XYZ file of C-alpha atoms in Angstrom:
520
model
C 0.291 -0.267 0.188
C 1.568 3.298 -1.251
C 2.142 5.802 1.705
C -0.865 8.141 0.743
C -3.520 5.498 0.768
C -2.690 4.773 4.166
C -2.333 8.541 5.281
C -5.821 9.240 3.779
C -7.210 5.790 4.691
C -7.085 8.049 8.441
C -8.765 11.039 7.179
C -5.253 12.904 7.637
C -4.242 13.255 4.506
C -4.247 15.838 1.363
C -5.956 18.351 3.496
C -4.373 21.124 1.627
C -4.190 19.331 -1.897
C -5.906 20.225 -5.090
C -9.492 19.060 -4.673
C -9.934 19.288 -0.804
C -12.523 21.815 0.564
C -9.211 25.053 1.837
C -7.713 23.535 -2.016
C -11.225 23.182 -4.635
C -10.291 22.683 -8.384
C -11.916 25.132 -10.385
C -15.081 23.868 -12.339
C -14.818 25.139 -16.111
C -11.140 25.941 -15.438
C -13.221 29.330 -14.291
C -11.080 31.524 -12.097
C -13.148 33.710 -9.685
C -10.582 36.159 -8.762
C -9.285 36.989 -12.242
C -12.250 36.973 -13.724
C -13.865 39.229 -11.504
C -10.696 41.544 -11.684
C -11.270 41.744 -15.056
C -14.765 42.715 -14.929
C -14.198 45.264 -12.315
C -11.450 46.745 -14.989
C -13.923 47.244 -18.017
C -16.346 48.451 -15.267
C -19.410 45.483 -16.568
C -21.175 42.827 -14.550
C -19.814 39.491 -15.285
C -21.602 37.026 -17.935
C -21.129 33.317 -17.225
C -20.263 32.282 -20.784
C -20.435 28.055 -19.510
C -23.654 28.586 -18.270
C -25.604 31.286 -20.111
C -28.664 33.227 -18.868
C -30.702 31.308 -21.922
C -33.165 28.441 -22.105
C -30.369 25.755 -21.829
C -29.105 26.033 -19.041
C -33.316 25.894 -17.628
C -34.233 22.482 -18.724
C -34.227 20.446 -21.986
C -37.851 18.671 -21.497
C -40.167 20.124 -18.669
C -38.319 22.992 -18.937
C -37.276 23.216 -22.286
C -37.741 25.880 -24.481
C -41.082 24.795 -25.787
C -42.210 24.235 -22.236
C -45.008 26.440 -20.767
C -43.303 26.340 -17.499
C -40.240 28.742 -18.980
C -42.971 31.582 -20.822
C -42.845 34.521 -19.584
C -39.123 34.021 -17.967
C -36.657 36.938 -17.717
C -33.132 36.542 -16.089
C -33.184 38.907 -14.176
C -29.615 40.203 -11.595
C -30.933 41.228 -7.543
C -30.598 44.534 -8.411
C -33.513 44.475 -10.999
C -35.107 42.803 -8.590
C -35.757 45.254 -4.739
C -33.729 47.798 -4.067
C -31.061 46.844 -1.710
C -30.299 43.149 -1.917
C -28.261 41.586 0.496
C -26.599 38.181 -0.151
C -27.119 37.210 3.545
C -29.190 38.848 6.503
C -28.236 38.469 10.078
C -26.268 35.302 9.201
C -27.321 32.110 6.687
C -30.849 30.760 8.472
C -33.150 27.654 7.538
C -36.084 30.192 7.018
C -33.910 31.812 3.665
C -34.861 28.768 1.856
C -38.534 28.674 0.694
C -39.306 26.808 -2.174
C -40.315 28.039 -5.539
C -41.475 26.554 -9.317
C -38.538 23.648 -9.634
C -39.535 19.849 -7.389
C -36.122 20.250 -5.977
C -37.342 20.738 -2.226
C -34.541 17.300 -1.738
C -31.798 19.989 -2.257
C -33.643 23.163 -0.085
C -34.101 20.056 3.025
C -30.281 19.826 2.755
C -29.417 23.050 2.023
C -31.403 23.846 5.555
C -29.258 21.454 7.657
C -26.803 23.212 6.241
C -27.371 26.549 8.232
C -27.436 24.839 11.364
C -23.465 24.923 11.496
C -21.721 28.422 10.270
C -18.751 26.706 9.996
C -20.133 23.888 7.369
C -21.972 26.694 5.454
C -19.209 28.176 5.453
C -17.202 25.644 3.443
C -19.764 25.547 0.723
C -21.097 29.683 0.726
C -18.012 32.164 0.882
C -19.515 34.855 3.523
C -17.773 37.759 2.489
C -19.990 38.015 -0.864
C -21.690 41.214 -0.955
C -24.185 43.552 -3.451
C -22.154 46.826 -2.386
C -18.222 46.628 -2.472
C -16.560 45.948 -5.745
C -19.758 44.289 -6.860
C -19.312 43.007 -10.409
C -22.021 40.091 -10.583
C -19.843 37.130 -9.932
C -20.778 34.693 -7.183
C -18.602 31.851 -6.009
C -19.547 28.638 -4.400
C -17.662 25.284 -3.286
C -19.399 21.807 -3.649
C -18.213 18.430 -3.277
C -18.305 16.522 -7.279
C -17.572 13.151 -7.150
C -14.902 12.518 -3.927
C -13.187 16.056 -4.781
C -14.245 20.088 -3.822
C -15.246 21.778 -6.454
C -15.064 25.952 -6.716
C -17.589 26.744 -9.318
C -18.473 30.606 -10.495
C -21.241 31.435 -11.273
C -23.292 35.114 -12.386
C -26.119 36.757 -10.219
C -28.736 36.617 -13.477
C -31.487 34.520 -12.149
C -35.000 33.333 -13.473
C -37.852 35.450 -13.032
C -41.136 35.996 -13.763
C -43.614 39.102 -12.831
C -40.594 40.763 -11.459
C -40.261 37.751 -9.094
C -37.895 35.025 -8.450
C -39.116 31.605 -10.229
C -37.594 29.058 -7.943
C -35.966 28.933 -4.602
C -35.803 32.596 -2.788
C -35.354 33.768 0.847
C -39.203 34.350 2.676
C -37.358 37.735 3.748
C -37.671 38.380 0.030
C -33.933 41.015 -0.626
C -31.729 37.906 0.614
C -30.101 36.132 -2.748
C -27.428 33.727 -0.825
C -29.994 30.624 -1.299
C -31.039 31.376 -4.274
C -27.174 31.606 -5.682
C -26.413 28.922 -4.153
C -28.967 26.975 -6.196
C -27.917 28.003 -9.664
C -24.945 26.986 -8.741
C -25.235 23.937 -7.740
C -28.298 23.932 -11.168
C -24.606 24.370 -12.944
C -22.627 21.637 -12.374
C -25.704 19.474 -12.748
C -26.236 21.034 -16.667
C -29.672 22.353 -16.071
C -32.361 23.387 -13.414
C -34.119 20.473 -14.973
C -31.587 18.252 -13.692
C -32.163 19.090 -9.946
C -36.048 18.299 -10.320
C -36.470 14.730 -8.517
C -33.878 13.247 -5.981
C -32.687 12.265 -2.047
C -32.105 14.704 0.380
C -28.736 12.564 1.020
C -27.393 13.551 -1.992
C -27.414 17.126 -1.479
C -26.409 16.269 2.231
C -23.713 14.941 0.049
C -22.197 17.397 -2.423
C -22.461 20.571 0.645
C -20.055 18.315 2.986
C -18.039 15.056 1.191
C -19.650 12.375 3.352
C -21.433 9.599 3.566
C -25.355 8.780 4.034
C -27.262 6.223 5.434
C -30.471 5.837 5.725
C -33.170 3.926 8.228
C -36.683 2.864 7.026
C -38.827 4.302 10.354
C -41.355 0.934 10.404
C -38.221 -0.584 11.174
C -36.830 1.864 13.434
C -33.775 0.283 15.832
C -34.576 1.265 19.724
C -32.132 3.499 19.955
C -32.598 5.342 16.814
C -33.671 8.449 18.775
C -30.209 8.788 20.549
C -28.515 7.868 17.334
C -30.609 11.618 15.785
C -29.412 13.138 18.589
C -25.772 12.600 18.639
C -26.000 12.937 14.734
C -27.238 16.355 15.947
C -24.659 17.305 18.134
C -21.561 15.710 15.344
C -22.932 18.711 13.081
C -24.668 15.294 10.821
C -26.990 16.824 7.985
C -30.558 14.830 8.685
C -33.675 14.797 6.018
C -36.852 12.448 5.858
C -39.997 11.889 3.616
C -43.190 10.037 3.836
C -42.513 7.685 0.641
C -45.543 7.933 -1.435
C -46.365 6.909 -5.042
C -46.361 9.604 -8.052
C -50.313 9.840 -7.813
C -49.810 10.690 -3.915
C -46.749 13.059 -4.764
C -47.102 16.312 -2.918
C -50.587 15.324 -1.589
C -51.423 16.750 1.740
C -52.444 14.726 4.819
C -55.591 15.685 7.065
C -52.480 16.875 9.403
C -50.632 18.857 7.163
C -47.690 16.397 6.226
C -46.835 16.942 2.399
C -46.298 12.835 0.638
C -43.181 12.422 -1.084
C -41.549 15.892 -0.047
C -38.238 16.112 1.323
C -37.927 17.985 5.061
C -35.269 18.541 6.935
C -34.797 17.683 10.813
C -33.021 20.477 12.770
C -33.477 19.366 16.230
C -33.861 16.523 18.876
C -35.153 17.306 22.323
C -36.540 16.092 25.505
C -38.915 17.752 27.181
C -41.250 17.515 30.806
C -44.650 17.107 30.149
C -47.265 16.221 33.116
C -44.254 14.262 35.212
C -43.068 12.405 32.140
C -40.433 12.642 29.791
C -41.342 13.669 26.098
C -39.261 13.122 22.797
C -39.511 15.347 20.326
C -38.091 16.338 16.919
C -37.815 19.063 14.877
C -38.543 19.375 11.338
C -38.618 21.983 8.931
C -40.499 22.135 5.858
C -38.702 23.656 2.549
C -41.490 25.426 1.673
C -41.664 27.446 4.394
C -45.556 27.024 5.197
C -47.371 23.880 5.703
C -47.447 22.795 9.435
C -48.101 19.494 11.174
C -51.580 20.318 13.289
C -50.764 17.000 15.049
C -49.907 16.807 18.291
C -46.708 19.555 19.821
C -47.548 21.360 16.750
C -47.230 25.384 17.102
C -49.416 26.383 19.572
C -50.879 22.535 20.448
C -52.920 22.262 23.835
C -49.453 20.508 24.942
C -47.251 23.280 25.635
C -49.279 24.536 28.207
C -47.823 21.736 30.380
C -44.394 21.969 29.761
C -42.244 24.395 32.364
C -42.235 27.989 31.115
C -37.594 27.238 31.170
C -38.203 24.708 28.777
C -40.999 26.388 26.259
C -38.757 29.409 26.286
C -35.680 27.766 24.705
C -37.667 25.619 22.309
C -39.317 28.311 19.503
C -42.545 26.790 18.487
C -44.903 29.103 17.451
C -43.970 30.681 14.081
C -44.997 30.258 11.163
C -41.968 29.421 9.050
C -42.505 25.654 7.917
C -40.802 24.852 10.978
C -42.774 22.637 13.736
C -42.174 19.965 16.785
C -43.486 16.629 16.581
C -43.102 13.236 19.748
C -40.442 11.643 18.221
C -43.145 8.796 18.454
C -45.163 10.308 16.293
C -42.450 11.046 13.526
C -41.761 6.951 13.487
C -45.316 6.817 12.956
C -46.532 9.697 10.342
C -42.521 9.765 8.152
C -41.222 6.525 6.408
C -37.268 7.353 5.709
C -34.726 9.014 7.864
C -31.722 10.022 5.811
C -28.263 10.900 8.442
C -24.873 12.309 6.367
C -22.127 11.484 8.243
C -19.525 13.889 7.920
C -15.754 13.287 6.876
C -12.971 13.935 10.057
C -12.242 17.904 8.145
C -15.045 19.160 8.055
C -16.002 18.812 11.912
C -13.566 21.238 14.003
C -14.492 20.399 17.352
C -12.022 18.028 19.205
C -14.376 17.261 21.683
C -16.218 14.937 18.993
C -15.561 11.358 18.085
C -14.692 11.628 14.210
C -15.058 9.333 11.509
C -11.728 8.129 9.453
C -12.517 6.915 6.165
C -10.592 5.908 2.711
C -11.383 6.838 -0.625
C -11.216 5.054 -3.918
C -12.252 6.276 -7.820
C -12.413 3.594 -10.722
C -13.982 3.017 -13.631
C -16.204 0.090 -14.942
C -14.525 -0.816 -18.902
C -16.731 -2.728 -21.073
C -14.039 -6.245 -21.779
C -12.190 -5.746 -18.748
C -13.051 -4.250 -14.951
C -17.167 -4.408 -16.231
C -17.510 -8.523 -14.398
C -20.928 -7.597 -13.535
C -22.654 -9.352 -9.854
C -21.513 -12.741 -7.706
C -25.114 -13.847 -10.716
C -22.336 -14.396 -13.201
C -19.414 -15.619 -11.651
C -17.492 -16.262 -14.419
C -16.752 -12.631 -15.088
C -17.328 -11.382 -11.325
C -13.470 -11.387 -9.873
C -12.216 -9.286 -13.353
C -14.554 -5.970 -10.905
C -11.677 -4.444 -9.600
C -11.039 -5.751 -5.989
C -10.186 -3.119 -2.521
C -8.452 -4.523 0.663
C -9.362 -3.364 4.297
C -7.896 -4.269 6.757
C -9.950 -3.562 10.164
C -7.665 -4.569 13.394
C -9.632 -2.526 16.441
C -12.716 -3.464 17.773
C -15.121 -0.069 18.088
C -15.038 2.033 21.120
C -18.504 1.327 23.784
C -21.078 -0.066 21.017
C -24.882 0.809 20.660
C -25.646 -2.868 21.187
C -22.901 -4.248 23.460
C -20.962 -5.983 20.810
C -17.605 -6.072 20.547
C -16.594 -5.482 16.006
C -15.644 -2.990 13.459
C -18.150 -0.831 12.112
C -17.440 0.573 9.305
C -19.992 2.694 6.677
C -19.453 1.586 2.883
C -20.383 3.765 -0.204
C -20.363 3.299 -3.969
C -20.931 6.169 -5.890
C -21.930 6.527 -10.228
C -20.299 9.660 -11.750
C -22.675 12.100 -13.978
C -25.925 10.648 -13.515
C -28.112 14.093 -13.027
C -25.615 15.609 -16.152
C -26.814 12.500 -18.589
C -30.238 12.970 -17.595
C -30.349 15.029 -20.741
C -28.896 12.863 -22.966
C -31.304 10.290 -21.763
C -28.649 7.828 -20.346
C -29.830 6.105 -17.715
C -27.974 4.769 -14.209
C -26.366 1.447 -14.005
C -28.016 -0.110 -10.944
C -24.819 -0.701 -8.624
C -23.750 -2.439 -5.220
C -21.151 -3.929 -3.720
C -19.902 -7.724 -2.229
C -17.542 -8.195 0.719
C -15.950 -11.288 1.426
C -13.206 -12.176 3.525
C -9.338 -12.725 3.148
C -8.855 -16.455 3.063
C -5.477 -16.622 5.076
C -2.979 -17.748 2.439
C -3.424 -14.558 0.954
C -3.675 -12.138 3.854
C -0.778 -9.640 3.202
C -0.345 -10.338 -0.250
C -0.817 -7.826 -2.898
C -3.703 -11.000 -4.469
C -6.580 -10.077 -7.275
C -8.902 -13.015 -5.877
C -10.063 -15.000 -8.903
C -13.106 -16.522 -9.721
C -11.620 -20.071 -7.970
C -11.233 -18.314 -4.893
C -13.782 -16.331 -4.634
C -16.632 -19.026 -5.188
C -15.281 -21.462 -2.471
C -15.627 -18.759 0.446
C -18.711 -17.369 1.338
C -19.790 -13.581 0.963
C -20.052 -12.141 4.694
C -21.769 -9.109 3.285
C -23.920 -7.589 0.139
C -25.587 -4.236 -0.489
C -28.366 -4.251 -1.971
C -28.099 -3.364 -5.943
C -29.954 -0.063 -6.358
C -30.206 2.197 -9.847
C -29.525 5.411 -7.971
C -26.510 7.497 -7.522
C -25.081 5.850 -4.315
C -25.610 2.533 -2.337
C -24.405 2.672 1.009
C -24.522 -0.168 3.767
C -23.604 -0.265 6.982
C -21.267 -2.945 9.120
C -20.409 -4.393 12.233
C -17.310 -7.266 11.305
C -14.434 -9.156 13.688
C -10.999 -7.962 13.168
C -9.696 -9.346 9.930
C -8.869 -8.403 6.798
C -11.838 -8.092 3.968
C -11.965 -7.819 0.233
C -14.759 -4.904 -1.284
C -16.250 -5.643 -4.765
C -17.594 -2.939 -6.395
C -19.742 -3.518 -9.450
C -22.522 -3.157 -12.303
C -25.724 -5.458 -11.702
C -24.877 -6.972 -15.077
C -21.626 -7.624 -16.936
C -20.259 -4.816 -19.436
C -21.823 -1.820 -18.104
C -19.790 1.122 -18.630
C -19.283 3.880 -15.787
C -17.045 5.492 -13.594
C -17.509 5.391 -9.550
C -15.925 6.159 -6.592
C -15.527 3.790 -3.371
C -15.775 5.362 0.193
C -15.510 3.618 3.900
C -15.702 5.344 7.023
C -14.469 3.227 9.801
C -14.825 4.208 13.947
C -11.067 2.886 14.106
C -8.239 3.800 11.662
C -7.665 1.515 8.440
C -4.959 -0.326 6.315
C -6.529 -0.042 2.880
C -5.289 -0.563 -0.883
C -6.719 -1.419 -4.490
C -5.874 -4.434 -5.970
C -5.414 -4.622 -9.799
C -6.184 -7.577 -12.323
C -2.819 -8.207 -14.360
C -2.306 -4.663 -16.665
C -5.653 -3.087 -15.697
C -5.523 0.038 -14.220
C -8.490 1.401 -13.933
C -8.906 2.353 -10.526
C -6.350 4.669 -8.428
C -6.313 5.527 -4.707
C -7.316 9.429 -3.429
């Protein structure tokens, strides 16, 4: 294993290297400082040639040039929409994000969670931008894209209709950081339309570089409320939703919850109520309105029996899309909880535990490394294989059982951008084997015969989406992780990430002359 791999596996290396948050790569090779300087010298406002104020930036089908949804759209700068536009007013907060006429509530729920931690927010949103001093119509943001951070430059021309922003906007009206961030995200994905539909975890990951996991609430583990509290305390980003059929999307229930809609979780507290402790979760609707009307909702009778000192700490009466509900009602009414676990460099506090991680990048090449899943055993072994050595068991395990916790995430690239040309995502997953004793410590790619005669220790589902991630607890030992598409000979590129509670050693194994994979 190379020294780079070993250091990065500990989550400590490459802190200042190109592609890290501190030294992001230039997206489209656009340098913010030189472009802004040129505009100021020429006394012009920046117009981005790589994401123009034109129909192709809006979309290709639902928001295509012939769609009624884009009729009357005009691109305007904030200074054309209000007399005193501001980038951020009194700090970014959750009420700055109200959904417009774009089905990207999943993204806006992630942005809302981002505002809960100033340090995490400022890794994405440069806070010292404004519409006053040295204004040149140009702004920049940092986004995590498939294993590396990119610096995204945009102009501030935004789609409007009848003098109002068409998509995300702030409740306050004159604040524009959230609309500009949405535009930067649309740019890296090719268009605004590419943002329609998705999972909150995707936004979480692209704002943090973290790795996400999901819990189906009908099978919620008994300690899930504590997991939520701990995750919020660690600065993790959390989202939830009510899974529904297509014909129920955005249908509002009798208690004013929206089906098929992404919410963010912003708090979890225990309060004293009539001699008992009640677990509460705080949830935000990115619409900025339509709130739960059941127990513990705004101004509900339950609050009358909470001690005043506790009630004063919980903002529970504003009409802002945010509300409290009992945890017991939460697991009964919502379907899915999503948590984004953060990389060590994201967290600034030394008082909390940090994940360790390693990251690999690779390709599935037809006729070479695209071997398909275990169903196709004749070709399965041709997939690139990765070794991870688990040595130390977890401290204070939740379930009381010794073992090594690991989160494994397999992500394929450029899915949203490829929507425009009609390409669908591959169905992807991974399998984990324990390395046979005779191969431990060797740089040996396991053959078909070896894999056939050894039982897998874990296998993910195969999923036609951007990422599949799973949490496991394994005994100490040496393991092989094999990422693959479901069927063989499917072209694609991927990154494989592994988060562990303790430090690990990791490396990629290459089959003969195959060099499709390299360690990040």
